[in-house]
């Protein structure tokens, strides 16, 4: 298995009998997922997606990525939540958080449509001045306000720059196969379309065109990503808790939740993992957090955050556990040379690689936090590349599905997301919301 669950630091936290006692419940959740008898079973397309995907569309994604690189300097990817985070996370992990500033032969990629900040959009528009542009609008529903508003702006920009006809070959839509305003508009204008399958929800969609088109435009190897995910699918088909590291992780999260550890902190020691942690937060937060249940997913990058949240984790409220991503081989290393004057007193760190120091910081942190009463889960990953990332994405998706079933919630809906939308539409004066608007305005005054 390319991800190994290491429970060495959980001894004395979760007792063996207690853990083994979860095996039948895990098996029930496994059966519900694979026999499609559990909650939200209309949205299980991601389970077999790594082997059961549209190969013709997969080839079209690669061709479109090539065309985008020929026609544009900058690709603007519009989307929010599951229609945004996976692509960004993958590009930062595989290429770099500095991707746009790298010397490279692929387009710069900027993400928008994930807020309604005028400042953000104005700054992005000024970056686009004088550049050749392409736009990928990603929205399963085709109606998400943040994304639709940004699309309106970039569609107008492209039409002003290239004419209505010229803009058509630079706009790529990733949406439902048949429904929604975006699909309607794309069909009317002949924009190239990619499909988000009906049975794959937004936050489980990174291995569809949602993630794959921007990831391919950034020059990453889609075949290796899908191979990693397919191998993870095979490895984690095993129903026995003892033989399935993905299920061990899910069961451990559940056991810790039952011990009143209501928050999971995803920890990494590589800044390129930070947006992947944002993706994990959405995946688990939107899937588990309902019916007054669920672990609150949060994240830190160490050692950066050891100088901010480290104090709280060491000595604050004992509400959390940590999941350490132990990436065995960094993408790059650096040799620390000795300095004759030893002006900074750091010669004790010399003659070794920086990765050794980083690993030591991790070991020191795990020991300190365990001692401080924070259970530490460790997920070992050999290295960062396309294959390992595909494998890891599937690992977390499956762990999330099983975790939510263990809690007894539907992992695949998000009813709570509607509340702010309803209020927002009413307050913005959307037709049909007049009564609610009066109520809300009275409350605000
Ligand atoms: O996981 C989800 O379902 C959500 O995060 C959606 O992806 C997000 O709300 C965007 O929705 P849409 O793709 O319909 O614009």
XYZ file of C-alpha atoms and ligand atoms in Angstrom:
460
model
C 0.000 0.000 0.000
C 1.400 3.402 -0.965
C -0.149 4.944 2.136
C 0.702 3.230 5.374
C -1.279 3.834 8.573
C 1.116 4.053 11.507
C -0.510 3.781 14.930
C 2.715 3.667 16.985
C 1.805 6.814 18.873
C -1.728 5.725 19.744
C -0.729 3.043 22.216
C -2.554 3.668 25.453
C -5.019 5.992 23.704
C -7.149 3.436 21.877
C -7.137 0.010 23.502
C -6.744 -3.029 21.293
C -10.073 -4.588 22.274
C -11.894 -1.348 21.714
C -10.333 -1.010 18.260
C -10.985 -4.630 17.302
C -14.556 -4.151 18.493
C -15.069 -1.676 15.654
C -14.311 -4.269 12.962
C -17.930 -5.499 12.537
C -19.221 -1.923 12.217
C -16.519 -1.117 9.675
C -17.523 -4.235 7.723
C -21.163 -3.087 7.772
C -20.096 0.308 6.408
C -17.924 -1.364 3.764
C -20.874 -3.504 2.650
C -23.210 -0.497 2.561
C -20.736 1.397 0.388
C -19.978 -1.448 -2.011
C -23.486 -2.859 -2.210
C -24.851 0.686 -2.592
C -27.348 0.236 0.219
C -26.179 3.108 2.436
C -27.141 6.755 2.750
C -26.618 8.841 -0.387
C -26.082 5.779 -2.546
C -26.844 7.762 -5.726
C -23.458 9.429 -5.330
C -21.083 6.484 -5.284
C -19.698 6.959 -8.797
C -16.298 7.903 -7.329
C -15.828 4.379 -5.896
C -15.092 2.798 -9.288
C -14.184 5.981 -11.147
C -10.422 5.193 -11.302
C -11.169 2.183 -13.527
C -14.578 3.087 -14.880
C -14.202 6.485 -16.505
C -14.991 7.835 -19.956
C -11.797 7.109 -21.925
C -12.916 9.185 -24.898
C -13.437 12.200 -22.665
C -10.117 11.496 -20.932
C -8.385 11.827 -24.327
C -10.351 15.022 -25.021
C -9.177 16.464 -21.687
C -5.548 15.893 -22.678
C -6.155 17.412 -26.130
C -7.904 20.448 -24.617
C -5.035 20.945 -22.151
C -2.605 20.919 -25.083
C -4.746 23.413 -26.999
C -5.038 25.700 -23.966
C -1.246 25.709 -23.739
C -0.987 26.613 -27.427
C -3.580 29.362 -27.384
C -3.092 31.033 -23.988
C -0.556 32.446 -21.570
C -3.035 32.324 -18.712
C -5.795 29.841 -17.880
C -8.471 31.149 -15.540
C -10.257 28.322 -13.710
C -13.612 29.353 -12.288
C -15.241 27.236 -9.589
C -15.830 26.906 -5.865
C -15.698 24.104 -3.273
C -15.403 20.743 -4.965
C -15.266 22.501 -8.325
C -12.061 24.275 -7.333
C -10.002 22.929 -4.444
C -8.828 19.606 -5.880
C -7.326 21.117 -9.034
C -5.551 23.855 -7.132
C -4.312 21.440 -4.477
C -2.953 19.039 -7.082
C -1.128 21.733 -9.048
C 0.484 23.160 -5.908
C 1.431 19.701 -4.645
C 2.755 18.287 -7.906
C 4.230 21.417 -9.473
C 4.659 24.070 -6.772
C 2.862 26.656 -4.638
C 5.003 29.041 -6.774
C 3.669 27.433 -9.963
C 2.834 30.695 -11.733
C 6.289 32.129 -11.057
C 8.198 29.034 -12.175
C 10.155 28.965 -15.430
C 7.930 26.563 -17.359
C 6.435 25.746 -20.724
C 2.838 25.554 -19.507
C 0.214 28.258 -18.920
C -0.053 30.280 -15.745
C -3.186 29.167 -13.890
C -5.303 31.400 -11.683
C -8.412 30.401 -9.785
C -11.452 32.652 -9.391
C -15.183 32.263 -8.876
C -14.483 31.046 -5.342
C -15.403 34.330 -3.651
C -17.265 37.502 -4.500
C -14.369 39.766 -3.679
C -14.176 42.673 -6.133
C -10.599 43.330 -5.028
C -9.521 39.783 -5.911
C -11.207 39.977 -9.311
C -9.816 43.427 -10.134
C -6.315 42.291 -9.249
C -6.697 39.197 -11.399
C -8.057 41.256 -14.304
C -5.010 43.488 -14.134
C -2.730 40.399 -14.200
C -4.556 39.306 -17.365
C -3.867 42.583 -19.218
C -1.871 41.990 -22.377
C -1.973 38.191 -21.942
C -3.677 35.602 -24.092
C -6.413 33.939 -22.093
C -8.466 30.773 -21.835
C -11.226 30.101 -19.303
C -12.396 26.848 -17.753
C -15.710 27.341 -15.963
C -16.440 24.464 -13.584
C -19.858 24.073 -11.985
C -21.892 20.908 -11.649
C -25.137 22.740 -10.956
C -24.240 25.501 -13.382
C -25.945 27.980 -11.089
C -23.476 28.667 -8.261
C -23.504 32.435 -7.750
C -19.806 32.993 -7.043
C -18.732 31.035 -10.120
C -21.492 32.356 -12.416
C -20.704 35.957 -11.506
C -17.004 35.489 -12.246
C -17.862 33.684 -15.504
C -19.981 36.642 -16.594
C -16.948 38.909 -16.088
C -14.410 36.679 -17.855
C -16.808 35.814 -20.703
C -17.289 39.546 -21.310
C -13.523 40.087 -21.168
C -12.852 37.311 -23.693
C -15.603 38.574 -26.014
C -14.199 42.117 -25.898
C -10.689 40.821 -26.550
C -11.315 38.147 -29.184
C -14.855 38.910 -30.428
C -17.843 36.685 -29.673
C -16.699 34.062 -32.192
C -13.056 34.144 -31.118
C -13.996 33.759 -27.464
C -15.860 30.518 -28.150
C -12.731 28.483 -28.780
C -11.158 29.746 -25.544
C -13.994 28.842 -23.178
C -14.151 25.327 -21.734
C -17.052 24.265 -19.520
C -17.065 21.412 -17.028
C -20.615 20.762 -15.916
C -23.596 18.418 -15.891
C -24.081 16.354 -19.051
C -27.549 17.780 -19.723
C -28.835 20.252 -17.153
C -28.140 23.703 -15.770
C -27.623 27.221 -17.103
C -23.944 26.635 -17.856
C -24.724 23.612 -20.016
C -27.447 25.582 -21.832
C -25.100 28.470 -22.512
C -22.279 26.143 -23.586
C -24.562 24.347 -26.033
C -25.891 27.629 -27.459
C -22.368 28.932 -28.014
C -20.600 25.718 -28.918
C -18.114 25.864 -26.024
C -16.233 22.609 -25.511
C -17.868 20.750 -22.615
C -16.670 18.138 -20.152
C -18.995 16.135 -17.950
C -19.247 15.802 -14.186
C -20.972 12.424 -13.839
C -24.395 12.462 -12.124
C -23.214 10.050 -9.456
C -20.064 11.967 -8.474
C -20.591 14.829 -6.021
C -18.493 17.996 -6.168
C -16.020 17.195 -3.402
C -15.442 13.694 -4.815
C -14.893 14.998 -8.359
C -11.186 15.825 -8.546
C -10.500 12.740 -10.678
C -13.091 13.828 -13.269
C -12.605 16.672 -15.759
C -13.210 19.032 -12.814
C -9.683 18.454 -11.592
C -8.093 16.734 -14.550
C -8.352 19.529 -17.124
C -6.531 22.186 -15.057
C -4.095 19.558 -13.747
C -3.276 18.468 -17.317
C -2.953 22.120 -18.401
C -0.296 22.452 -15.677
C 1.675 19.674 -17.381
C 0.974 16.819 -14.965
C 0.673 13.174 -15.989
C -3.004 12.166 -15.864
C -2.307 8.499 -16.601
C -0.098 8.197 -13.531
C -2.725 9.920 -11.360
C -5.430 7.511 -12.504
C -3.098 4.520 -12.079
C -2.418 5.568 -8.478
C -6.127 5.936 -7.787
C -6.880 2.579 -9.459
C -4.260 0.835 -7.313
C -5.708 2.440 -4.178
C -9.178 1.293 -5.200
C -7.858 -2.268 -5.468
C -5.878 -2.137 -2.217
C -8.780 -0.719 -0.211
C -11.398 -3.182 -1.499
C -10.395 -5.401 1.422
C -13.259 -5.477 3.974
C -11.116 -6.682 6.894
C -10.137 -3.780 9.159
C -6.851 -5.455 10.026
C -5.795 -5.580 6.374
C -7.042 -2.209 5.156
C -5.054 0.903 6.127
C -7.746 3.203 4.799
C -10.294 1.595 7.120
C -7.801 1.670 10.007
C -7.609 5.433 9.565
C -11.425 5.776 9.412
C -11.923 3.533 12.455
C -9.276 5.410 14.428
C -10.893 8.767 13.641
C -14.203 7.338 14.859
C -12.684 5.895 18.049
C -11.060 9.242 18.845
C -14.321 11.074 18.124
C -16.026 8.840 20.656
C -13.357 9.889 23.157
C -14.486 13.503 22.740
C -11.677 14.374 20.353
C -13.922 16.453 18.120
C -11.297 18.044 15.925
C -8.811 16.530 13.509
C -5.779 18.585 12.562
C -4.154 17.554 9.293
C -0.441 18.199 9.695
C 2.182 18.394 7.027
C 5.746 19.579 6.952
C 5.672 20.544 3.282
C 4.130 23.903 2.311
C 3.145 22.413 -1.059
C 0.642 20.263 0.882
C -1.251 23.258 2.332
C -3.951 23.460 -0.345
C -4.301 19.665 -0.346
C -5.184 20.097 3.317
C -7.841 22.617 2.253
C -9.226 19.956 -0.104
C -9.227 17.415 2.760
C -11.051 19.956 4.972
C -13.822 20.403 2.454
C -14.049 16.673 1.751
C -14.464 15.695 5.382
C -16.164 18.862 6.651
C -18.969 18.861 4.106
C -19.354 15.084 4.239
C -19.355 14.487 8.009
C -20.529 17.738 9.548
C -24.287 17.274 9.824
C -26.984 16.098 12.213
C -24.925 17.781 14.986
C -22.147 15.242 14.420
C -18.715 15.109 12.872
C -15.079 15.881 13.437
C -14.135 19.464 12.691
C -11.357 19.211 10.080
C -8.562 21.727 10.344
C -4.979 21.904 9.159
C -1.539 23.258 9.910
C 1.764 23.411 8.096
C 4.696 22.811 10.400
C 7.100 24.077 11.347
C 5.460 27.365 10.239
C 2.434 26.933 12.493
C 4.456 25.631 15.427
C 5.137 29.330 15.877
C 1.432 30.217 15.883
C -0.967 27.376 16.721
C 1.739 25.177 18.256
C 1.159 26.645 21.697
C -2.566 25.852 21.573
C -2.002 22.340 20.330
C 0.574 21.651 23.037
C -1.312 23.101 25.989
C -4.769 24.387 25.024
C -8.185 22.681 25.212
C -7.749 18.925 24.736
C -10.312 18.680 21.936
C -8.190 17.521 19.050
C -6.042 14.831 17.562
C -3.493 15.247 14.809
C -2.994 13.328 11.579
C 0.599 13.697 10.408
C 1.331 13.290 6.705
C 4.780 11.708 6.855
C 6.093 12.172 3.322
C 9.212 10.024 3.267
C 11.030 11.606 0.347
C 10.682 15.316 -0.369
C 10.472 16.479 -3.965
C 13.797 18.252 -3.528
C 16.526 18.320 -0.933
C 19.251 20.693 0.108
C 22.658 20.046 1.621
C 23.541 22.177 4.650
C 27.158 23.242 4.335
C 29.401 23.887 7.337
C 30.433 27.494 7.894
C 33.992 28.151 9.106
C 32.966 30.993 11.399
C 29.869 29.157 12.673
C 28.469 32.703 13.072
C 24.985 31.425 13.834
C 26.019 28.453 15.980
C 24.268 26.117 13.553
C 27.237 23.949 12.567
C 25.629 21.141 14.548
C 23.125 20.980 11.663
C 25.789 20.987 8.953
C 26.892 18.146 6.675
C 23.452 16.741 6.260
C 20.356 17.294 4.196
C 17.628 19.761 5.157
C 15.084 16.909 4.876
C 16.764 15.223 7.866
C 16.194 18.352 9.930
C 12.573 18.549 8.741
C 12.008 14.898 9.659
C 13.558 15.522 13.066
C 11.208 18.457 13.628
C 8.355 16.070 12.884
C 9.599 13.409 15.305
C 10.170 16.035 18.005
C 6.677 17.461 17.456
C 4.941 14.079 17.569
C 6.686 13.247 20.834
C 5.875 16.647 22.365
C 2.239 16.652 21.282
C 1.653 13.019 22.330
C 3.133 13.910 25.701
C 0.821 16.927 25.827
C -2.231 14.684 25.436
C -2.839 15.037 21.689
C -3.272 11.638 20.009
C -1.055 11.485 16.919
C -2.053 9.468 13.862
C 0.652 9.080 11.209
C -0.015 8.449 7.533
C 3.175 7.482 5.727
C 3.457 8.339 2.060
C 6.614 7.415 0.084
C 6.914 10.588 -1.988
C 5.038 13.238 -3.921
C 4.336 12.464 -7.552
C 1.291 11.928 -9.744
C 0.920 8.247 -8.869
C 1.181 8.802 -5.120
C -1.218 11.752 -5.278
C -3.851 9.745 -7.165
C -3.445 7.006 -4.577
C -3.758 9.474 -1.689
C -6.852 11.174 -3.135
C -8.635 7.845 -3.348
C -7.442 6.904 0.150
C -9.018 10.044 1.636
C -12.210 9.775 -0.415
C -12.798 6.229 0.749
C -11.818 7.004 4.338
C -14.306 9.865 4.223
C -17.168 7.703 2.925
C -16.512 5.050 5.589
C -16.024 7.659 8.344
C -19.379 9.275 7.591
C -21.116 5.892 7.532
C -19.528 5.079 10.908
C -21.081 8.280 12.243
C -24.404 7.410 10.630
C -24.583 10.472 8.381
C -25.053 10.827 4.642
C -21.605 11.734 3.284
C -22.882 12.904 -0.059
C -25.329 15.716 0.665
C -24.763 19.211 2.021
C -28.155 20.541 3.150
C -26.563 23.103 5.463
C -24.941 24.945 2.566
C -28.358 26.195 1.436
C -29.093 28.394 4.479
C -26.688 31.202 3.611
C -27.700 31.006 -0.046
C -31.393 31.493 0.715
C -30.647 34.516 2.909
C -28.196 35.904 0.359
C -30.721 35.655 -2.488
C -33.417 37.280 -0.353
C -31.168 40.138 0.763
C -29.877 40.691 -2.775
C -33.467 40.953 -4.046
C -33.670 37.824 -6.199
C -37.223 37.536 -7.571
C -39.300 35.050 -5.538
C -37.667 35.842 -2.179
C -39.683 38.998 -1.320
C -41.267 37.768 1.949
C -38.029 36.453 3.362
C -36.292 39.666 2.354
C -38.664 41.719 4.533
C -38.108 39.360 7.499
C -34.346 39.387 7.205
C -34.125 43.156 6.747
C -36.150 43.601 9.931
C -33.677 41.346 11.761
C -30.676 43.244 10.429
C -31.950 46.702 11.344
O -18.915 19.263 -2.762
C -19.824 19.944 -3.202
O -20.839 19.419 -3.657
C -19.740 21.449 -3.228
O -18.570 21.899 -2.651
C -19.793 21.970 -4.653
O -18.735 21.416 -5.377
C -19.726 23.480 -4.699
O -20.754 24.021 -3.933
C -19.800 23.978 -6.122
O -20.981 23.552 -6.728
P -21.163 23.581 -8.279
O -20.149 22.692 -8.890
O -22.564 23.116 -8.539
O -20.965 25.020 -8.737
